[in-house]
PDB file of C-alpha atoms and ligand atoms in Angstrom:
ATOM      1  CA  UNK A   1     -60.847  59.160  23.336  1.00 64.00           C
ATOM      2  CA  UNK A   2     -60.009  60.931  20.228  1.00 77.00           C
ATOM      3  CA  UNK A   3     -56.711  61.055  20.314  1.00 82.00           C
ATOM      4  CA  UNK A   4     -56.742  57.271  21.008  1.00 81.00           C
ATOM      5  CA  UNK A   5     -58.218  56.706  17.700  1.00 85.00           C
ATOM      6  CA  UNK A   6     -56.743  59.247  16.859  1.00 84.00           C
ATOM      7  CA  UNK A   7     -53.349  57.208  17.924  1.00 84.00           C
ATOM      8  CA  UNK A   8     -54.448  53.930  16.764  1.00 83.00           C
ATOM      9  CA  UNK A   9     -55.335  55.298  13.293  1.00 84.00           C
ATOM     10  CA  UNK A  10     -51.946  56.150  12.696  1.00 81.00           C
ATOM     11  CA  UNK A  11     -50.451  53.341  13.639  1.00 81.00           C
ATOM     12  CA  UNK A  12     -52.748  51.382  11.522  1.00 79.00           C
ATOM     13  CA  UNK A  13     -51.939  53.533   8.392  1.00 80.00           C
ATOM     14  CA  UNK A  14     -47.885  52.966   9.938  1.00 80.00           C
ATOM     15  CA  UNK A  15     -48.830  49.227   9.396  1.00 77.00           C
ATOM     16  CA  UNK A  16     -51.118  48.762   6.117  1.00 76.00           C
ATOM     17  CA  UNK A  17     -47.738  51.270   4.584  1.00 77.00           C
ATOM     18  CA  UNK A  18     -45.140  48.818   5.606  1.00 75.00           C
ATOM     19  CA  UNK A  19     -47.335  46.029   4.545  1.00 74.00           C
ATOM     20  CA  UNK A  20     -48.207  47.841   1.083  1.00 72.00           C
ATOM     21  CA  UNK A  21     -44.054  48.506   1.398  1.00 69.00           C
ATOM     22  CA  UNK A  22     -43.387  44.979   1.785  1.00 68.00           C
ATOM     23  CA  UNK A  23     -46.042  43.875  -0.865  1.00 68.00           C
ATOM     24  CA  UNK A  24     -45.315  45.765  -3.579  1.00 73.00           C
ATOM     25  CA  UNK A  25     -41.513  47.483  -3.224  1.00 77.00           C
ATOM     26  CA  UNK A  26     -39.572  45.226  -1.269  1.00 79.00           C
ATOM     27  CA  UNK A  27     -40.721  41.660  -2.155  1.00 83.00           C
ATOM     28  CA  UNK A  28     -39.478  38.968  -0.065  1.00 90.00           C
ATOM     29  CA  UNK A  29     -35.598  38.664  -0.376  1.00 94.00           C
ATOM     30  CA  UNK A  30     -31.969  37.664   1.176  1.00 94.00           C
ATOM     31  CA  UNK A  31     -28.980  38.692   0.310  1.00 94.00           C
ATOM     32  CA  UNK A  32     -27.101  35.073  -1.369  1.00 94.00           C
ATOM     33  CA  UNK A  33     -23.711  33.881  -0.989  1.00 94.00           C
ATOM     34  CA  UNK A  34     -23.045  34.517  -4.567  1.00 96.00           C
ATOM     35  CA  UNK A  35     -23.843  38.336  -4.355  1.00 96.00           C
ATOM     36  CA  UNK A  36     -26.912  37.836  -5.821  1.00 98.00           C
ATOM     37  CA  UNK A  37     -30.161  38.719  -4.216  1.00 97.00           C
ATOM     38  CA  UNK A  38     -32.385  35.794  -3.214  1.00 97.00           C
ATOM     39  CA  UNK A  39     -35.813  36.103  -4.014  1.00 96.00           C
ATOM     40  CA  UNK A  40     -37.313  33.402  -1.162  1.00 96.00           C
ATOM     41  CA  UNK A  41     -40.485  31.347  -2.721  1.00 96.00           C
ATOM     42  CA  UNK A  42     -42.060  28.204  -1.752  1.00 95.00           C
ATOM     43  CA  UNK A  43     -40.805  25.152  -3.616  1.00 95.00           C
ATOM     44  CA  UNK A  44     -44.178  25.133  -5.517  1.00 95.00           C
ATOM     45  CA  UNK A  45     -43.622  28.909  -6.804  1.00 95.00           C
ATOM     46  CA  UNK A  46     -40.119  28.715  -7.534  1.00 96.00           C
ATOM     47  CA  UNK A  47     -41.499  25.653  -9.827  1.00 96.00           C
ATOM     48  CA  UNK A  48     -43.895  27.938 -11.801  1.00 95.00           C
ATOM     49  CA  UNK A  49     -41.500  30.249 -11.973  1.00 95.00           C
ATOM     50  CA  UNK A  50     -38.449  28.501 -13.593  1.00 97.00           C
ATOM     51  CA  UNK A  51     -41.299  26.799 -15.877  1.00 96.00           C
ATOM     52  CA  UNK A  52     -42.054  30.249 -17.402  1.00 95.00           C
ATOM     53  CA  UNK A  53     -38.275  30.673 -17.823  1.00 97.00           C
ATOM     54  CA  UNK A  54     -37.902  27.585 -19.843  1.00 98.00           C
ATOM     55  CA  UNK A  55     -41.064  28.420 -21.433  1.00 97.00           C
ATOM     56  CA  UNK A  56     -38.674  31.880 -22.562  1.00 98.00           C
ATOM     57  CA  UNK A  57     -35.701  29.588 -23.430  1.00 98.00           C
ATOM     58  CA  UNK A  58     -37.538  27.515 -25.753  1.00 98.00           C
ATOM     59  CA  UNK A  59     -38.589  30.808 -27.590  1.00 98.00           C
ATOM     60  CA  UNK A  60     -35.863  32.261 -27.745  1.00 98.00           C
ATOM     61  CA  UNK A  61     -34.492  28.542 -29.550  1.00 98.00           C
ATOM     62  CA  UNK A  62     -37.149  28.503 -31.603  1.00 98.00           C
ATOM     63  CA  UNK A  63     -36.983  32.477 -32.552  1.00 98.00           C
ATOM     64  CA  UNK A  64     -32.987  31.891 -33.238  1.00 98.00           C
ATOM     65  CA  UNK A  65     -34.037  29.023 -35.937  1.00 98.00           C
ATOM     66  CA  UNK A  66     -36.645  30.835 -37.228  1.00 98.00           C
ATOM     67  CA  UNK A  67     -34.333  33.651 -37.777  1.00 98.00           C
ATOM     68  CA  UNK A  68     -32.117  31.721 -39.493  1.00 97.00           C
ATOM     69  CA  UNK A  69     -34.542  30.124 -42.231  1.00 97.00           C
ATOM     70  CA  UNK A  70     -35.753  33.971 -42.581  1.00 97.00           C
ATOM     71  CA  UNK A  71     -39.249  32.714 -41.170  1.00 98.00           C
ATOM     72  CA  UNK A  72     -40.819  36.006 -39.557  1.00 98.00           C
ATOM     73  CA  UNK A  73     -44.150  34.882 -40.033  1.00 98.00           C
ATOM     74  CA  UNK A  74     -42.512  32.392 -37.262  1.00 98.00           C
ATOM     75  CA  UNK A  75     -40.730  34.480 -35.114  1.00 98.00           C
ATOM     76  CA  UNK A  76     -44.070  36.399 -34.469  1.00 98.00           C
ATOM     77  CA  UNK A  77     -46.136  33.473 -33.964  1.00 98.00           C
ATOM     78  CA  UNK A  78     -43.401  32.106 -31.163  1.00 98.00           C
ATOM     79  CA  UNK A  79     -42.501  35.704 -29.569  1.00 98.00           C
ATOM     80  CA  UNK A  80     -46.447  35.994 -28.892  1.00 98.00           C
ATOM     81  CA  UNK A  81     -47.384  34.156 -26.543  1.00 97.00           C
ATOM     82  CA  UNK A  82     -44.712  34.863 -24.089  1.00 97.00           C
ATOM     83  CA  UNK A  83     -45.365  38.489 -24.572  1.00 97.00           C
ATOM     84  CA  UNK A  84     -47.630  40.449 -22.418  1.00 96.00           C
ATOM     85  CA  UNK A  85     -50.352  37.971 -22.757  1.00 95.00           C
ATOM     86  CA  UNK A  86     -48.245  35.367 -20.586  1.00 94.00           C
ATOM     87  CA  UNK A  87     -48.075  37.919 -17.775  1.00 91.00           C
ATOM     88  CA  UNK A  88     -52.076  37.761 -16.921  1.00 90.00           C
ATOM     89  CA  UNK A  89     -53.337  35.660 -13.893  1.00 84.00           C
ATOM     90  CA  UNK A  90     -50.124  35.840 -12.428  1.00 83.00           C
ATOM     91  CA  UNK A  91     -50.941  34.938  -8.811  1.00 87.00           C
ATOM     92  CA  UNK A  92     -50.910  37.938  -6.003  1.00 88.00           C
ATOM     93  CA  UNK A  93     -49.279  36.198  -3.583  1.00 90.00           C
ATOM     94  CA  UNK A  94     -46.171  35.673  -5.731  1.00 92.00           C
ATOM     95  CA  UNK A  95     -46.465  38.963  -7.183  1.00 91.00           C
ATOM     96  CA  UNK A  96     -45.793  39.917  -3.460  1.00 92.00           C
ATOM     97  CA  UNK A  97     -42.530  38.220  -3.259  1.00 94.00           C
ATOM     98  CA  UNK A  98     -40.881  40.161  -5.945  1.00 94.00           C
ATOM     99  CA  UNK A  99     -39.325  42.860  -5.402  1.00 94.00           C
ATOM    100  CA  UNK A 100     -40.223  45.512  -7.872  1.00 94.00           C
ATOM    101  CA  UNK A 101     -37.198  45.951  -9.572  1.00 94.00           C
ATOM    102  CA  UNK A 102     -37.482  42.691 -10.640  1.00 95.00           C
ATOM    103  CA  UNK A 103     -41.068  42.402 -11.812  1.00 94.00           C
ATOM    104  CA  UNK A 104     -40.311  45.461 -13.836  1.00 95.00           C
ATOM    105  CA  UNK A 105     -37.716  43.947 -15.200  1.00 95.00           C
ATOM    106  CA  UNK A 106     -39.813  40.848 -16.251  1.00 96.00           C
ATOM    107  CA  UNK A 107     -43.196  42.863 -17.743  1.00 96.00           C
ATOM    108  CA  UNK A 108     -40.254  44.808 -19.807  1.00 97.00           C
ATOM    109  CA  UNK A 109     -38.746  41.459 -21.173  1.00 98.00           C
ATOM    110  CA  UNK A 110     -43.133  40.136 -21.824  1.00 97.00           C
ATOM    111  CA  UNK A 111     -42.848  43.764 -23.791  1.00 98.00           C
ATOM    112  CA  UNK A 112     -40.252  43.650 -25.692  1.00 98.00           C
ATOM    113  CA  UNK A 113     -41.278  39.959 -27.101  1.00 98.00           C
ATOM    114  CA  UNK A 114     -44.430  41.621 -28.413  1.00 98.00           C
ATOM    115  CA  UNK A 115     -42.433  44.206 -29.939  1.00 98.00           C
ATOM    116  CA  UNK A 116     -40.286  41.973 -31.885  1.00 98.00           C
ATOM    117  CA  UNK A 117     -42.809  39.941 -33.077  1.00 98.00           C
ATOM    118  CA  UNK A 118     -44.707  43.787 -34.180  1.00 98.00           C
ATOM    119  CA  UNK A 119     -41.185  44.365 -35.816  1.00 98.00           C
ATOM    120  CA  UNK A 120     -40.993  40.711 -37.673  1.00 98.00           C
ATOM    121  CA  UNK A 121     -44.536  41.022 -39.122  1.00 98.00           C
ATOM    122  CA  UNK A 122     -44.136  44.706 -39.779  1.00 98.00           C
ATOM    123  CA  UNK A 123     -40.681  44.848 -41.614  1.00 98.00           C
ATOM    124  CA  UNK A 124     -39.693  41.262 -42.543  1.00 97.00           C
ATOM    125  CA  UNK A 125     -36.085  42.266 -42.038  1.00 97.00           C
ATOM    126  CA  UNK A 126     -34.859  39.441 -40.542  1.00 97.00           C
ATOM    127  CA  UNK A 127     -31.387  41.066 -39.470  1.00 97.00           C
ATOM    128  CA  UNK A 128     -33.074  43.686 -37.638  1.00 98.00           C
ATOM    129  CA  UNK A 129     -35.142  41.236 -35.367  1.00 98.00           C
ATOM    130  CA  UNK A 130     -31.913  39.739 -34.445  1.00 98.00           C
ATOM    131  CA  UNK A 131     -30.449  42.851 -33.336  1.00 98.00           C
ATOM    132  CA  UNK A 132     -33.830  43.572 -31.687  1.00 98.00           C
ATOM    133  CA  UNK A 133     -33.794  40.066 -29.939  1.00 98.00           C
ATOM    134  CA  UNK A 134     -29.703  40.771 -28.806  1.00 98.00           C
ATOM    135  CA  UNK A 135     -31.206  43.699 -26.485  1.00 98.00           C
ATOM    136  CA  UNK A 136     -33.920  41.544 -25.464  1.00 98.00           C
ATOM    137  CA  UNK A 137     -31.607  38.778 -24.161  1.00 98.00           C
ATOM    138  CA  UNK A 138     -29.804  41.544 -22.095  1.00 98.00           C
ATOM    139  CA  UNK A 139     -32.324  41.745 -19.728  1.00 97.00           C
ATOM    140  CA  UNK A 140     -32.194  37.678 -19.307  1.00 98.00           C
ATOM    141  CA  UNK A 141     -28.537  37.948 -19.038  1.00 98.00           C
ATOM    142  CA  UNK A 142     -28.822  40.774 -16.454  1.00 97.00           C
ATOM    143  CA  UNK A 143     -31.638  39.827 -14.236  1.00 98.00           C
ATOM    144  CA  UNK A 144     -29.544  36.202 -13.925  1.00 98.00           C
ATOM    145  CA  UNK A 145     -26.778  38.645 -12.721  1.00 98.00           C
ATOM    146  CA  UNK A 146     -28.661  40.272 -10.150  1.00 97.00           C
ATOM    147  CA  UNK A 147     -31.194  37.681  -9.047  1.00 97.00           C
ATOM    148  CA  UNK A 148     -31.390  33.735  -7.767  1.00 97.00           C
ATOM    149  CA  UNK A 149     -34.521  31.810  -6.655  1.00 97.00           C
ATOM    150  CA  UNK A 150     -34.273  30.399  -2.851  1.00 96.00           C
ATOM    151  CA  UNK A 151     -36.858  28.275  -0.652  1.00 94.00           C
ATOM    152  CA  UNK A 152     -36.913  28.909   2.832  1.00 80.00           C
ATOM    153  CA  UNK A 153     -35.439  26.363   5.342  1.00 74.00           C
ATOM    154  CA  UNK A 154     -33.352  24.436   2.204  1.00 69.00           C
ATOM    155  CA  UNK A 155     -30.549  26.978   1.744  1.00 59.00           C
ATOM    156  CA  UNK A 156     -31.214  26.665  -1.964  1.00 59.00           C
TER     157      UNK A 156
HETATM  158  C1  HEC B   1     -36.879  39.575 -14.110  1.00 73.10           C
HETATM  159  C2  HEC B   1     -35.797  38.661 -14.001  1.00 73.10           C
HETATM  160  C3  HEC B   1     -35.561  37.641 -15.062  1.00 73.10           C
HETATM  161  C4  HEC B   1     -35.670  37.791 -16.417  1.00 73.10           C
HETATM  162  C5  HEC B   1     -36.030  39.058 -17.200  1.00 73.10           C
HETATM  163  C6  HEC B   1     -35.345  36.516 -16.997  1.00 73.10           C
HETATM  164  N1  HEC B   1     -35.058  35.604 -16.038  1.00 73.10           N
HETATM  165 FE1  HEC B   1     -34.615  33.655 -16.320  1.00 73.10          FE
HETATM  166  N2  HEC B   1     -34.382  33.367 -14.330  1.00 73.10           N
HETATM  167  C7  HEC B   1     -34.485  34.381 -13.389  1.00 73.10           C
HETATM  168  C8  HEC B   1     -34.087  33.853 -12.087  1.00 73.10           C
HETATM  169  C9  HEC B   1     -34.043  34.634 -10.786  1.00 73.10           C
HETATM  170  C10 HEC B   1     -33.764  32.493 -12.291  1.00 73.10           C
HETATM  171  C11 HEC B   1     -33.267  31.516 -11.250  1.00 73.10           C
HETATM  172  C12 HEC B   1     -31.770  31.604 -11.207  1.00 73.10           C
HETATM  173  C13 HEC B   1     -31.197  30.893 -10.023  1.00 73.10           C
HETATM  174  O1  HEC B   1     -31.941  30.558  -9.064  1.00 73.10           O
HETATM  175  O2  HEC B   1     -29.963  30.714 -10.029  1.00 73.10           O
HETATM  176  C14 HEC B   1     -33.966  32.221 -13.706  1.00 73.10           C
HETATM  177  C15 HEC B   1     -33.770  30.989 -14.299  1.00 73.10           C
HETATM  178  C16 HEC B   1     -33.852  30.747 -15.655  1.00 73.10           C
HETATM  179  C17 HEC B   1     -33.654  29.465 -16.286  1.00 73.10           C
HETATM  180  C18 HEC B   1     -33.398  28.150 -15.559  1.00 73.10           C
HETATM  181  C19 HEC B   1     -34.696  27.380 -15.494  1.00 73.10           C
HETATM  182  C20 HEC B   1     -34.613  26.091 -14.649  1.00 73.10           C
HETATM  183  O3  HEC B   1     -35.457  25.214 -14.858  1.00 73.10           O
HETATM  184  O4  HEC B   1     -33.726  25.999 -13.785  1.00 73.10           O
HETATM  185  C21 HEC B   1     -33.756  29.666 -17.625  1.00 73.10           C
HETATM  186  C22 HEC B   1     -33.615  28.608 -18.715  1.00 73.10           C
HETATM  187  C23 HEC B   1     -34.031  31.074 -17.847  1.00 73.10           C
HETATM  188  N3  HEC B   1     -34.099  31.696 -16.617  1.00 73.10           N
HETATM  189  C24 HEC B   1     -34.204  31.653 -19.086  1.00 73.10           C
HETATM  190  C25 HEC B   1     -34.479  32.988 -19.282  1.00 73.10           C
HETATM  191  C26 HEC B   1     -34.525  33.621 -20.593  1.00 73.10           C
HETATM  192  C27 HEC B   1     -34.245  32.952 -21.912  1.00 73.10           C
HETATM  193  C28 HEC B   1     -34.846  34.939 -20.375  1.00 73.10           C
HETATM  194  C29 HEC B   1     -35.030  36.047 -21.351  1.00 73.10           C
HETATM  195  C30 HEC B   1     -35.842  35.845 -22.504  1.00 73.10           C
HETATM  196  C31 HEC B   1     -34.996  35.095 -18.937  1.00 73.10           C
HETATM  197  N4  HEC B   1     -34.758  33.906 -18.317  1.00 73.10           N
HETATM  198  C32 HEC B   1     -35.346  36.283 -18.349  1.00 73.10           C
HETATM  199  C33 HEC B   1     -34.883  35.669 -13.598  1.00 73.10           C
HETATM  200  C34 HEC B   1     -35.147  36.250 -14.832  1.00 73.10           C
END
């Protein structure tokens, strides 16, 4: 009898560490056509999703102008909000579908928003922030390399 539960013990822990595996390395991916990796959502997630990522396009814009009229007081108010503060209530479930390489990647791009808008308040040096924002945009640039947004069943 103990070595049942022994037995069954282990194979529980064998299941909750794939699970925890699955959850919070692995995410929920294909590999694409395209040589990207497919990160497979429902339509309703991948929605939210590509709403944030407008909602970090229209920054950026906005940053870029703001830049240009040597506005910093601007650029901080607009990096903000899509800094780490636009990472909370994220929902678990979706969280599980990333892999963790990619939500890494994101949280470092919510970072590095707060920090330019620390360094545009902090030295007013409006050619540094756009040096500063030119890293930033490498990890857009990259995680669009590495990364697409699927829903199961469409084959998009
Ligand atoms: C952690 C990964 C990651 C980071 C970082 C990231 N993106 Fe994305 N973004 C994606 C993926 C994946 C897609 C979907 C691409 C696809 O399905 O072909 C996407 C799509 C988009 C889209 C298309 C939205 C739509 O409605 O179709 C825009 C615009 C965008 N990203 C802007 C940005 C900008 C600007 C940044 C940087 C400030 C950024 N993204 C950072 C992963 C990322």
């Amino acid at each position: 009898m103990k070595k049942l539960s022994l037995l069954l013990n282990v194979v529980l822990l064998c299941v909750i560490a794939y699970g925890g595996y699955k959850f919070i390395i692995e995410g929920s991916v294909e590999q694409a056509d395209d040589g990207r990796t497919a990160i497979m959502l429902n339509s309703g997630e991948r929605d939210l999703v590509l709403g944030e990522m407008r909602t970090f396009l229209e920054a950026v814009q906005g940053i870029v102008t703001a830049i240009a009229e040597d506005d910093m007081a601007t650029v901080a108010e607009l990096a903000t909000p899509v800094g780490m503060v636009a990472t909370e209530g994220e929902a678990a479930s979706l969280m599980g579908k990333l892999p963790i390489e990619f939500k890494l990647h994101g949280m470092a791009t919510h970072g590095l928003f707060d920090d330019l808008a620390q360094q545009a308040t902090e030295t007013g040096d409006s050619q540094l922030v756009t040096v500063s924002l030119g890293v930033l945009m490498e990890n857009c640039t990259s995680c669009h390399a590495g990364y697409r947004f699927d829903v199961a069943g469409t084959g998009k």
